[in-house]
Coordinates of C-alpha atoms and ligand atoms in Angstrom, one line a residue:
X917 CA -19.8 -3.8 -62.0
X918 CA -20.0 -4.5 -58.6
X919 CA -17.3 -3.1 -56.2
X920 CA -15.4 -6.8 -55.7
X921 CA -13.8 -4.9 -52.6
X922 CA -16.9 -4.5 -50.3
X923 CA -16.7 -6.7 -47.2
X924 CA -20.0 -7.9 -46.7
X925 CA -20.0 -8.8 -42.7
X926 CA -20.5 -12.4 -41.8
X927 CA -23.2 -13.4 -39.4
X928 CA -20.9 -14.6 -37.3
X929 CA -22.6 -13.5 -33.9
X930 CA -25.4 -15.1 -32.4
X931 CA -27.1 -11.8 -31.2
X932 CA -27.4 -8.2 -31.6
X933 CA -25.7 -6.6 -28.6
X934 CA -27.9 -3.7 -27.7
X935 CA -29.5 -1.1 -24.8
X936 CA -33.1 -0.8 -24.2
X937 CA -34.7 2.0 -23.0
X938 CA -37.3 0.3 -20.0
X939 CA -37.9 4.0 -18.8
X940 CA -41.6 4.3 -17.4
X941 CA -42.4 1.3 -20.6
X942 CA -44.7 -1.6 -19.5
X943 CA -43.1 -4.6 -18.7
X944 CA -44.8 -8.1 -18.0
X945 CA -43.4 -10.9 -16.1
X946 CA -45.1 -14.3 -15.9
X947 CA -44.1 -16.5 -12.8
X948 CA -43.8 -15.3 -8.9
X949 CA -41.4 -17.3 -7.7
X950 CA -37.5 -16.2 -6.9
X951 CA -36.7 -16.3 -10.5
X952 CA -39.4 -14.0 -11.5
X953 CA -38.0 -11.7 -8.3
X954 CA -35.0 -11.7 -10.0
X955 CA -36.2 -10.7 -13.3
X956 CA -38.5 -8.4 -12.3
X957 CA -36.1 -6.4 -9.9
X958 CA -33.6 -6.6 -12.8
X959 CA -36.3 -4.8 -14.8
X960 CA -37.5 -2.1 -12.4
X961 CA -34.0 -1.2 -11.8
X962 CA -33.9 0.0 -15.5
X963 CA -37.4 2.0 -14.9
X964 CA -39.9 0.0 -16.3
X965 CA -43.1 -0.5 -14.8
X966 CA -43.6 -4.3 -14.1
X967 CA -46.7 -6.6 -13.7
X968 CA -46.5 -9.7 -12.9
X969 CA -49.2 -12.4 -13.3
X970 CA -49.1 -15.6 -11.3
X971 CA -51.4 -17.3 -9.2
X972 CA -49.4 -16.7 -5.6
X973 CA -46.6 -14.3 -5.4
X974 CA -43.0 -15.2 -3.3
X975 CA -42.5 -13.2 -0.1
X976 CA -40.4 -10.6 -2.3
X977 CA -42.9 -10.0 -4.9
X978 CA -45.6 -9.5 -2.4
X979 CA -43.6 -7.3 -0.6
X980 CA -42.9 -5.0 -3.4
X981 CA -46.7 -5.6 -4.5
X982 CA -47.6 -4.5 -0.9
X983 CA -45.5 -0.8 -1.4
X984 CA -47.0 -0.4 -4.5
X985 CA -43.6 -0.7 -6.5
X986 CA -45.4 -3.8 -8.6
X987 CA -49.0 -4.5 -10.3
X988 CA -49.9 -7.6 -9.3
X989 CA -52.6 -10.0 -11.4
X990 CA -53.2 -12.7 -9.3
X991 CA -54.4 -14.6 -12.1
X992 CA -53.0 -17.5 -14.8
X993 CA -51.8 -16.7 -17.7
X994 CA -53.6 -15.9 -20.8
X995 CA -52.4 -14.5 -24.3
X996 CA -54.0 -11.3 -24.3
X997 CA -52.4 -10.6 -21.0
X998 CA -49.3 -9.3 -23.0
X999 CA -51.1 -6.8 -25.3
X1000 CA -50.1 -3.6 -24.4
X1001 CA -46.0 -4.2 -23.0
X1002 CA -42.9 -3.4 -24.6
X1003 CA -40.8 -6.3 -22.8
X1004 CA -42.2 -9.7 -21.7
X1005 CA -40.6 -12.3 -19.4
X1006 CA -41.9 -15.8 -18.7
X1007 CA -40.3 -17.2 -15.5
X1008 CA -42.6 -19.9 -13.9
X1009 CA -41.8 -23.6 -13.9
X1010 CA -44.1 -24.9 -16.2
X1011 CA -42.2 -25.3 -19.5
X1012 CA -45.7 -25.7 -21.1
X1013 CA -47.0 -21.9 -19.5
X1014 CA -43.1 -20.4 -20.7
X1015 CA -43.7 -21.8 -24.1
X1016 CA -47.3 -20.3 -24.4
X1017 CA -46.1 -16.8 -23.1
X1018 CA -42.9 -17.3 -25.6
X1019 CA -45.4 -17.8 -28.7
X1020 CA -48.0 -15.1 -27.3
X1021 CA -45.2 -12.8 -27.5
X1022 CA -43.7 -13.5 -30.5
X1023 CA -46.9 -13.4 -32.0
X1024 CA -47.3 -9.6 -31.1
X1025 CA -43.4 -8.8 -31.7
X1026 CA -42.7 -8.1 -28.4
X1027 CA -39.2 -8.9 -27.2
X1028 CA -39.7 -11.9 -25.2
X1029 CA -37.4 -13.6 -22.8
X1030 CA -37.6 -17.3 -21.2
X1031 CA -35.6 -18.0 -18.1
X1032 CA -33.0 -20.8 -18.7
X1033 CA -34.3 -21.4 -22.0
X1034 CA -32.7 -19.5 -25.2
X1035 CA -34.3 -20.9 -27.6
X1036 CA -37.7 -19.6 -26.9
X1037 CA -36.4 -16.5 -25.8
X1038 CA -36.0 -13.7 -28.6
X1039 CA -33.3 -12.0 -26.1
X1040 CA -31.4 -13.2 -24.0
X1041 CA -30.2 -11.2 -20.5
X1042 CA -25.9 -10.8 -19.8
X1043 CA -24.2 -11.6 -17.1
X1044 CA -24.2 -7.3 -15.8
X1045 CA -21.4 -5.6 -13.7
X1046 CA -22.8 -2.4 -12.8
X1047 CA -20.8 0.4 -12.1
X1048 CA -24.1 2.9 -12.9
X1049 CA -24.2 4.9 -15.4
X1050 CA -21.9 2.3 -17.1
X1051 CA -22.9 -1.2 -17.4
X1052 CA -20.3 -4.2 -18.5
X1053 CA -22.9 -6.8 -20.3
X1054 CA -21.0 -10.2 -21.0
X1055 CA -22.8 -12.8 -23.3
X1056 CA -21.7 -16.6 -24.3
X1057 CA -24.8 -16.3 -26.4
X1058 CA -26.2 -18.7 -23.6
X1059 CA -23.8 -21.7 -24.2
X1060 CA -22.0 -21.2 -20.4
X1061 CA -23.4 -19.4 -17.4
X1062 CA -20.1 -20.6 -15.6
X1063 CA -17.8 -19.3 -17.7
X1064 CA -20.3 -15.7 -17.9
X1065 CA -19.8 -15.6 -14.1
X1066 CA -16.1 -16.5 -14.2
X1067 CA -15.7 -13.3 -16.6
X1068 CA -17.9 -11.5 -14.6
X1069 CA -15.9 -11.9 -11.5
X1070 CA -12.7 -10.9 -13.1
X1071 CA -13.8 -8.2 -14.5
X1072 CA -15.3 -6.9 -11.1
X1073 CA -11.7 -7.1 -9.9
X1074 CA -10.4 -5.4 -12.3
X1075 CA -12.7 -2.2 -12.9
X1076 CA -12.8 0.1 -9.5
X1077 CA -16.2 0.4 -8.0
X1078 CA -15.9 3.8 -8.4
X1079 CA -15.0 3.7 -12.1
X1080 CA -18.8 5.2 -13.1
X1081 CA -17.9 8.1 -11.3
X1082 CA -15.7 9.2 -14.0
X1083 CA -19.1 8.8 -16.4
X1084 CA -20.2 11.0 -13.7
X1085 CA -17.8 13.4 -14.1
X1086 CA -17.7 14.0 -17.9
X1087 CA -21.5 14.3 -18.4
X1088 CA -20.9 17.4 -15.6
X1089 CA -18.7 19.0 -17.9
X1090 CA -19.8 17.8 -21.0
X1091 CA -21.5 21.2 -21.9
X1092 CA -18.8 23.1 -20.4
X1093 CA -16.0 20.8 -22.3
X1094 CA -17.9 21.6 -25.7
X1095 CA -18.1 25.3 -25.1
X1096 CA -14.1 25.0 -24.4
X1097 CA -13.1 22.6 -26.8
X1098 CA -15.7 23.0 -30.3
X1099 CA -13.5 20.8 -32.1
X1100 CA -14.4 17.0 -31.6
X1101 CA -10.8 15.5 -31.8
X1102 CA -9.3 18.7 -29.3
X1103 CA -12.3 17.3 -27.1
X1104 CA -11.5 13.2 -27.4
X1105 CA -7.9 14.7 -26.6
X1106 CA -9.0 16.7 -23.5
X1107 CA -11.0 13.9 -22.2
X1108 CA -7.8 11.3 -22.4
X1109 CA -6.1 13.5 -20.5
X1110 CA -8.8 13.7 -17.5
X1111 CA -9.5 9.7 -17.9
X1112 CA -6.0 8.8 -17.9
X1113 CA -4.4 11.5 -16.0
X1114 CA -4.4 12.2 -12.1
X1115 CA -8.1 14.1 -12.6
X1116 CA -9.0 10.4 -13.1
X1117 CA -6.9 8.9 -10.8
X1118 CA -8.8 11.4 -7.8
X1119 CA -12.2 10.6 -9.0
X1120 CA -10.8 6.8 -8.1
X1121 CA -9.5 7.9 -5.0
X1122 CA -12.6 9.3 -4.1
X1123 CA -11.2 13.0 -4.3
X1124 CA -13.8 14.1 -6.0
X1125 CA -13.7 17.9 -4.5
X1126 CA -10.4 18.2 -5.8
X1127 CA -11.1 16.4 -9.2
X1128 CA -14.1 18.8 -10.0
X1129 CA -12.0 21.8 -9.7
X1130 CA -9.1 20.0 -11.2
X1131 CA -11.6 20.3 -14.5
X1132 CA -12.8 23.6 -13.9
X1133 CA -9.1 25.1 -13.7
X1134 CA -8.5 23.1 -16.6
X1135 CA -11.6 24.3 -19.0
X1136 CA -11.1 27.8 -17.9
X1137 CA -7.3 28.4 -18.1
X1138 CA -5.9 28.7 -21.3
X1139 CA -4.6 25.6 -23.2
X1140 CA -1.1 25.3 -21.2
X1141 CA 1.9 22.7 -21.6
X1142 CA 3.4 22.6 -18.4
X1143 CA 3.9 19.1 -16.8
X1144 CA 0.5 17.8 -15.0
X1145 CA 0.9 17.2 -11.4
X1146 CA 1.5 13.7 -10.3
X1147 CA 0.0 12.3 -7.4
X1148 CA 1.4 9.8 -4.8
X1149 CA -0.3 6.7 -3.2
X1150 CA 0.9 5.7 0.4
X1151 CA 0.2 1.5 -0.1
X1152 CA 0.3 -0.9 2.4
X1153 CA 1.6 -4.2 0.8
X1154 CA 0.3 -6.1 3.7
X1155 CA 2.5 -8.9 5.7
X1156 CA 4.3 -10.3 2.6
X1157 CA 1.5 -12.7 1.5
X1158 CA 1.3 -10.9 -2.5
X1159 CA -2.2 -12.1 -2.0
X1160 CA -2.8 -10.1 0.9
X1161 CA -2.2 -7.2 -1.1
X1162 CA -6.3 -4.9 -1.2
X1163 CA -7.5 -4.8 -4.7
X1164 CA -6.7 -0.9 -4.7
X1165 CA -3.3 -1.6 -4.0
X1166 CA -3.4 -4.5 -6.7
X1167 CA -4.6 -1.5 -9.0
X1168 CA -2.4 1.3 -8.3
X1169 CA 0.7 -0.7 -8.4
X1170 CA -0.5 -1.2 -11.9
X1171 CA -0.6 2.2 -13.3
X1172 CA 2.6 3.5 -11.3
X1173 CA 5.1 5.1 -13.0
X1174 CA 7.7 4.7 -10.0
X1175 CA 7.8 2.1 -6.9
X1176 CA 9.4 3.2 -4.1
X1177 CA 9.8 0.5 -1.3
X1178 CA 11.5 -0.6 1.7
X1179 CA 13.1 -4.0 2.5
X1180 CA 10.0 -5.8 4.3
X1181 CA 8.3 -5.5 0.9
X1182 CA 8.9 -9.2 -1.0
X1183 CA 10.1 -9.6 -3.8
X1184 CA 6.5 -11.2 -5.1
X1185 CA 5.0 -8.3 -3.9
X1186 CA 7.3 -6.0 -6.2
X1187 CA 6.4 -8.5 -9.2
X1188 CA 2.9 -7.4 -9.4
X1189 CA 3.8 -3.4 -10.0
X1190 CA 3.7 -2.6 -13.5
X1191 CA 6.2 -3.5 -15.6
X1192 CA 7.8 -0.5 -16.8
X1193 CA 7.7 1.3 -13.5
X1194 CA 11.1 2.6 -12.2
X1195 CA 11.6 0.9 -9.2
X1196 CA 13.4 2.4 -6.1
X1197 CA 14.9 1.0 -3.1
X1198 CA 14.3 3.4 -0.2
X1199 CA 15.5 1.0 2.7
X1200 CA 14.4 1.2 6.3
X1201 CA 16.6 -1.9 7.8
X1202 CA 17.1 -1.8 11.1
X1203 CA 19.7 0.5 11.8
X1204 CA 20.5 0.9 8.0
X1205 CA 18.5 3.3 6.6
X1206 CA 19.6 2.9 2.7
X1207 CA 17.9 6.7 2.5
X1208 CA 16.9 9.2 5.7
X1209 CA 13.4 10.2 5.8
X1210 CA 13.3 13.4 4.9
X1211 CA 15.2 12.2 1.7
X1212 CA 12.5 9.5 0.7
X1213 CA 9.7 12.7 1.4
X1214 CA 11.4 15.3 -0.4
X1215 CA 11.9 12.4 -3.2
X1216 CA 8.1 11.7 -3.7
X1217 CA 7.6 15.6 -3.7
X1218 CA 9.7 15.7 -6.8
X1219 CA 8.8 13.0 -8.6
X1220 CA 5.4 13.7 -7.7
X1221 CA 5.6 17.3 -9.2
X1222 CA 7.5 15.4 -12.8
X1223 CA 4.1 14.3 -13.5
X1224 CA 4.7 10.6 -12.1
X1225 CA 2.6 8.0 -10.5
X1226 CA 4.7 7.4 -7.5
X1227 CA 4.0 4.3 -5.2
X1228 CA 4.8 4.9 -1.9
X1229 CA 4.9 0.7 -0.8
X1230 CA 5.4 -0.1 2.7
X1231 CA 5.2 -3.7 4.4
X1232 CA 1.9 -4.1 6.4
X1233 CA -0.4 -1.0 6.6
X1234 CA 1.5 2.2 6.1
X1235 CA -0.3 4.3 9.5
X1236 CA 0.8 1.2 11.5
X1237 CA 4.6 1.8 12.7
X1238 CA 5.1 3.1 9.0
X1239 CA 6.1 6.6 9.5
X1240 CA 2.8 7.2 6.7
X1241 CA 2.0 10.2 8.9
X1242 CA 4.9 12.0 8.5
X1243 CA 5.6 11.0 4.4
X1244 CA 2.2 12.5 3.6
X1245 CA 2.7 15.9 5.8
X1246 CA 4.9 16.4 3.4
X1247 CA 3.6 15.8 0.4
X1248 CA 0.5 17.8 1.6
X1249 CA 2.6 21.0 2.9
X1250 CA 3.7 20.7 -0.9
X1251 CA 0.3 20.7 -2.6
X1252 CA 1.2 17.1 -4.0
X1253 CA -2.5 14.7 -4.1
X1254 CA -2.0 12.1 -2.5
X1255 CA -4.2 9.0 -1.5
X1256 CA -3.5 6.5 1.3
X1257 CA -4.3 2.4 0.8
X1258 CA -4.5 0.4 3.8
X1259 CA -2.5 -2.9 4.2
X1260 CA -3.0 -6.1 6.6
X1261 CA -0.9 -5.0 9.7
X1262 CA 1.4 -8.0 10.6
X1263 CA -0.2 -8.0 14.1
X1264 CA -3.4 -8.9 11.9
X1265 CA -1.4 -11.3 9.4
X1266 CA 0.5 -13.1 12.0
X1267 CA -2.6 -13.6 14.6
X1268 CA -4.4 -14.9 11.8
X1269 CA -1.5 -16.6 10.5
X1270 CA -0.4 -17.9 13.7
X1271 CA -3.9 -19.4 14.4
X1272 CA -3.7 -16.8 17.6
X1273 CA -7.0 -14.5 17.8
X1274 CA -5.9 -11.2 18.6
X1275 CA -8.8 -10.9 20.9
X1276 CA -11.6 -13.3 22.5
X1277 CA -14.5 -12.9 24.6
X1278 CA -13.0 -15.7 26.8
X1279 CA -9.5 -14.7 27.1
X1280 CA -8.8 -10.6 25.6
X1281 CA -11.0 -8.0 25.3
X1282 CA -8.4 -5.3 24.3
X1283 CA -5.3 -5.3 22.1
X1284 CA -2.5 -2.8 21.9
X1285 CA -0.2 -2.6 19.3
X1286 CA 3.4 -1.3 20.5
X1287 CA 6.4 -1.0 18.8
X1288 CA 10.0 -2.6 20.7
X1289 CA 12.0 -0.5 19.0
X1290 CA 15.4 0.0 21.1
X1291 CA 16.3 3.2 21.9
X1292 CA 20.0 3.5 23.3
X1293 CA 19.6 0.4 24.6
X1294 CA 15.7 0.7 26.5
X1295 CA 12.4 0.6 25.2
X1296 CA 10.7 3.3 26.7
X1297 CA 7.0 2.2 26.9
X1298 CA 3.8 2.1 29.1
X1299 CA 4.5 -0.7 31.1
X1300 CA 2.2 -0.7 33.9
X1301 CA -0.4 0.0 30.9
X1302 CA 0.7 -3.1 29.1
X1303 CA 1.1 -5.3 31.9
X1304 CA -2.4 -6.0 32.0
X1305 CA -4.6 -9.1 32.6
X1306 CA -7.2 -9.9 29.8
X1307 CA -5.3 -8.0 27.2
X1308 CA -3.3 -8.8 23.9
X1309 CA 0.0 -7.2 23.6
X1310 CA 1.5 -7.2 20.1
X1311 CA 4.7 -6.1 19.7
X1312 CA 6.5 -5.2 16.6
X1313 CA 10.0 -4.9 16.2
X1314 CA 10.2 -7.3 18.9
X1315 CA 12.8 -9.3 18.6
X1316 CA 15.9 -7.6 19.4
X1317 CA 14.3 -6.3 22.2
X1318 CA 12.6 -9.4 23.6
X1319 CA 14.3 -10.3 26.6
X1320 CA 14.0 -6.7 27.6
X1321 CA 10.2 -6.8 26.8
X1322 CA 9.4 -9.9 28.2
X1323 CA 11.1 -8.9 31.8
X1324 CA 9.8 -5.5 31.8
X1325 CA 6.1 -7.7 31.5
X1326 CA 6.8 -9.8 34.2
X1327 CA 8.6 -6.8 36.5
X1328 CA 5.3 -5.0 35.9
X1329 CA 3.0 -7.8 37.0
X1330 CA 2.2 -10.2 34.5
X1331 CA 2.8 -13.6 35.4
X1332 CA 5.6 -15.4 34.7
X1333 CA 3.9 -17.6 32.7
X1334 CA 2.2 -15.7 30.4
X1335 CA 2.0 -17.2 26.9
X1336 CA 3.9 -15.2 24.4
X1337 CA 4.3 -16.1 20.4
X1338 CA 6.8 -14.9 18.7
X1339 CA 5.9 -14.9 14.5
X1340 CA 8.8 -14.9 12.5
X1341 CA 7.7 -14.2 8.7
X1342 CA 3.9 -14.2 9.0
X1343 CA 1.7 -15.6 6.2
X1344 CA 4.3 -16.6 3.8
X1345 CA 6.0 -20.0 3.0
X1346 CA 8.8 -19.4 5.4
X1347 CA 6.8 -18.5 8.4
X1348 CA 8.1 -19.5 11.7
X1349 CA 6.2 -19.5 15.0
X1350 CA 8.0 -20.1 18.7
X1351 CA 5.9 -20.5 21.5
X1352 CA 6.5 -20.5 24.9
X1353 CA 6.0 -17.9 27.9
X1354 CA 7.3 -14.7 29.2
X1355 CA 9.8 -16.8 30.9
X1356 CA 11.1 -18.6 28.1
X1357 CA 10.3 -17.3 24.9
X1358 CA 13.7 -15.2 24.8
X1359 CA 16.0 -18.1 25.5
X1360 CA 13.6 -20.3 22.8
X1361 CA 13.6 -17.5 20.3
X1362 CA 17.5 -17.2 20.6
X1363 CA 18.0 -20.8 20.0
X1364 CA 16.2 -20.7 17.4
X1365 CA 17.7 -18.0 15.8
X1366 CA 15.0 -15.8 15.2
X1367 CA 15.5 -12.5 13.2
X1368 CA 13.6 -9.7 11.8
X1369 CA 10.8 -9.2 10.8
X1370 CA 8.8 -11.4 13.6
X1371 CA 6.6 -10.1 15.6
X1372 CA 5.6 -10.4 19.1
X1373 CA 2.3 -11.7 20.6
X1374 CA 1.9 -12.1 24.6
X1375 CA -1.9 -13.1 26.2
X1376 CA -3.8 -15.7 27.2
X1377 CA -4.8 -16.0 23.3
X1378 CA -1.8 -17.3 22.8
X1379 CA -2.9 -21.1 24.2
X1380 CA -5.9 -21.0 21.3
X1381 CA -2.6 -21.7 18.7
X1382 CA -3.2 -25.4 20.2
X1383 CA -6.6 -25.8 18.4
X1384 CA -6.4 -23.2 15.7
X1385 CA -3.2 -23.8 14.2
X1386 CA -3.9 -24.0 10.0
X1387 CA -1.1 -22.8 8.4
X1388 CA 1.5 -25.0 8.0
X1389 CA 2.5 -23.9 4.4
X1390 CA 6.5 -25.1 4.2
X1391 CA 6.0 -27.9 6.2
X1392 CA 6.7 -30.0 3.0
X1393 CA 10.5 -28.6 2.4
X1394 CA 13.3 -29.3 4.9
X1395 CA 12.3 -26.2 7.1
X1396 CA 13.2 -26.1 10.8
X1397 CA 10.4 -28.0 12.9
X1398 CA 8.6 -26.0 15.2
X1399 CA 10.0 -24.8 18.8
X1400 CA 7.3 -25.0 21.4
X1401 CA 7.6 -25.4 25.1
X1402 CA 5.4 -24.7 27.9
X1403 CA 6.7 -23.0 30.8
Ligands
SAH1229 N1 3.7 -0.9 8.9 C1 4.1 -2.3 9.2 C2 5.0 -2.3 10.4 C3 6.3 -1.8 10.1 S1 7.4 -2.0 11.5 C4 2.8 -3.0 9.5 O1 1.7 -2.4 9.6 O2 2.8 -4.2 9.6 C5 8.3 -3.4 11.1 C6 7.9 -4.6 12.0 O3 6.6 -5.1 11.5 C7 8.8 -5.7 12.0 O4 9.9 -5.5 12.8 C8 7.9 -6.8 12.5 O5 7.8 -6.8 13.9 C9 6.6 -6.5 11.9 N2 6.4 -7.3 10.7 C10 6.2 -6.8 9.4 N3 6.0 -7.8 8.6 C11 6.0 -9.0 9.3 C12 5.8 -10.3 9.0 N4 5.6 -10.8 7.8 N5 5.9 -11.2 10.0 C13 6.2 -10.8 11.3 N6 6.3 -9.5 11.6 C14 6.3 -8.6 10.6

């Protein structure tokens, strides 16, 4: 009786997903146009040797012809031009010349594929995100190219470039993993670890010196239970802007285990850290540090050495006025691995932001970043350096310290009427921009009540915020119009 439990499978897919093999195999590919140079670059990068038979050849096709990289038969088609290859595509734009290389092919089994046309085609090609040795194919068995790009795009987002260099890594050690691990599941189990742990997370980084002996301590000690060490990421969350953020950044805030941040990181920002990741507020407002420095390092060392994922997020990029430097001395006088992600500065954000070039070939060709941090009441700074014609000065931390600033510019030499910026916000919804001059910005800022974080930009640039004003996000809600005078 038959066994009334056997599934048979539908034939519910269109096609048979599958890898060929092109390595040194001939390959034909009829047309020399740009379609055929894509087709036939897409086939030499998988090792086959291609010819191509067309008439004329496109400038790409000759030039690979020329190095020798291609055969070229500068001929029409004809049938028996197939007999002998393993893989045959028919690119030109004569629908009646595709169909005859279609049936040629079909009529000696050889796989056959018709650009932009699946029905003569016995395969069809994906949509590819390469990340050699591993390739992501995506098919929609030919119904939407669109919607094959659309997936394609998000899945380039979401898979590191450097992702094959964990394929890398593994076929390194396969032998060596065997020899150390005989047993197939004590294997799977080893390589979880590596993928998922911080050996994996270092091959992302790009640590790949420490990553490789990572595995070789690992396949040579005895199996061991203690806690695997955790690693840190210094991130720069950028100006505010959550889509500002670097993809990296994007991508480690979504395998953290704990998110540590200070107050200039938004609350959007925060959002797009992984759900269950313990989030901590480590402060840095003016004045009020919610923890002292050395207690935020000596934190992320001991979290760090639990096993976690910690997230070191810091508004703008964490080397600029971030104290980065000193968190990561820390952490690497404590063995911990860390890896640093670089944010938008908000001198960047709010220039661009602003409409405000930080420099132009007309107007700046230099631009210092300094911070206006008050110390017992001064601002101990460079001035002469600063007070400098053809030069952007950007200021952070600039606005209790303004009037100060802007009279030490003017005491120094710049003239009066300078045009200074000051950015209150940069790059999100509630960004607020007073213009004016060295003179008067203080007096405008104050009236306008101006706080923290804003950011201050004095140069000639400043006058280009006439003409390249964009941003004007907020303008709709009942915000504060904007303060400008001229001095
Ligand atoms: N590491 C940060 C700077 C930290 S210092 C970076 O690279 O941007 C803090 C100062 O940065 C603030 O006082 C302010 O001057 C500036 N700042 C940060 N975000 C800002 C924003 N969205 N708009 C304006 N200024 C900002």
């Amino acid at each position: 009786m038959a066994n009334t439990k056997t599934r048979v499978p539908a034939a519910d897919r269109e096609y048979f997903a599958a890898f060929l093999d092109l390595r040194g195999k001939p390959g034909v590919v009829v047309g020399g146009g740009p379609i055929a140079a894509n087709k036939v670059e897409t086939l030499m990068r998988s090792g086959a040797r291609v010819t191509v038979i067309a008439p004329e050849l496109c400038a790409q096709l000759t030039e690979l012809t020329l190095v020798g990289a291609l055969r070229h038969e500068p001929k029409r088609f004809q049938p028996g031009d197939l007999v002998g290859a393993e893989i045959v595509i028919a690119a030109t734009d004569d629908p009646a010349i595709n169909e005859s290389v279609a049936s040629a092919a079909r009529a000696l089994k050889i796989p056959v594929n018709v650009a932009d046309n699946s029905a003569l085609s016995s395969f069809i090609m994906p949509s590819v995100i390469d990340r050699a040795p591993i390739q992501i194919a995506i098919s929609t068995a030919g119904a939407s190219p669109v919607l094959a790009r659309k997936l394609r795009s998000l899945i380039e987002t979401m898979v590191p470039f450097t992702y094959g260099r964990l394929a890398a890594l593994a076929k390194r050690f396969r032998a060596a993993s065997k020899n150390r691990y005989p047993d197939i599941e004590a294997r799977r189990r080893f390589w979880e670890g590596v993928v998922d742990g911080p050996i994996g997370d270092m091959v992302l980084a790009g640590d790949e010196s420490s990553a490789i002996k990572a595995v070789e301590r690992e396949l040579s000690s005895a199996p061991q239970s203690e806690t695997p060490a955790g690693m840190v990421y210094l991130v720069g969350g950028g100006p505010g802007r959550p889509d500002l953020l670097t993809l990296r950044a994007l991508r480690v805030m979504q395998f953290a285990n704990v998110v540590l941040y200070d107050h200039l990181v938004s609350p959007a920002i925060l959002d797009l850290a992984r759900r269950e990741a313990e989030r901590i507020y480590v402060g840095k407002e003016r004045d009020r540090h919610a923890l002292p420095q050395q207690d935020i390092n000596s934190l992320m060392v001991k979290l760090a050495k639990e096993g976690k994922r910690v997230v070191r997020l810091k508004g703008g990029d964490p080397f600029v006025f971030g104290r980065g430097g000193e968190e990561i001395e820390t952490l690497a006088a404590n063995a911990v691995p860390f890896e640093v992600v670089p944010g938008i500065t908000a001198a960047v954000g709010a220039g661009a932001y602003a409409g405000i070039p930080l420099t132009h070939r007309d107007y700046a060709q230099s631009c210092v970043l300094v911070t206006g941090h008050l110390k017992d009441g001064s601002i101990d700074l460079d001035w002469p350096a600063l007070a400098r014609a053809r030069q952007t000065v950007a200021v952070y931390m600039g606005v209790k310290g303004l009037g100060i600033v802007c009279g030490k510019l003017i005491e120094h030499g710049l003239p009066e009427d300078t045009p200074a910026a000051l950015i209150e916000q940069a790059t999100l919804p509630e960004q607020r921009v007073v213009t004016g001059s060295l003179r008067s910005l203080p007096g405008l800022a104050e009236r306008a009540g101006m706080k923290p974080p804003a950011l201050l930009i004095v140069g000639e640039v400043v006058r280009l915020r006439d003409k390249l004003a964009w941003y004007s996000a907020g303008a709709i809600g009942a915000g504060e119009p904007e303060i400008k005078a001229r001095a």
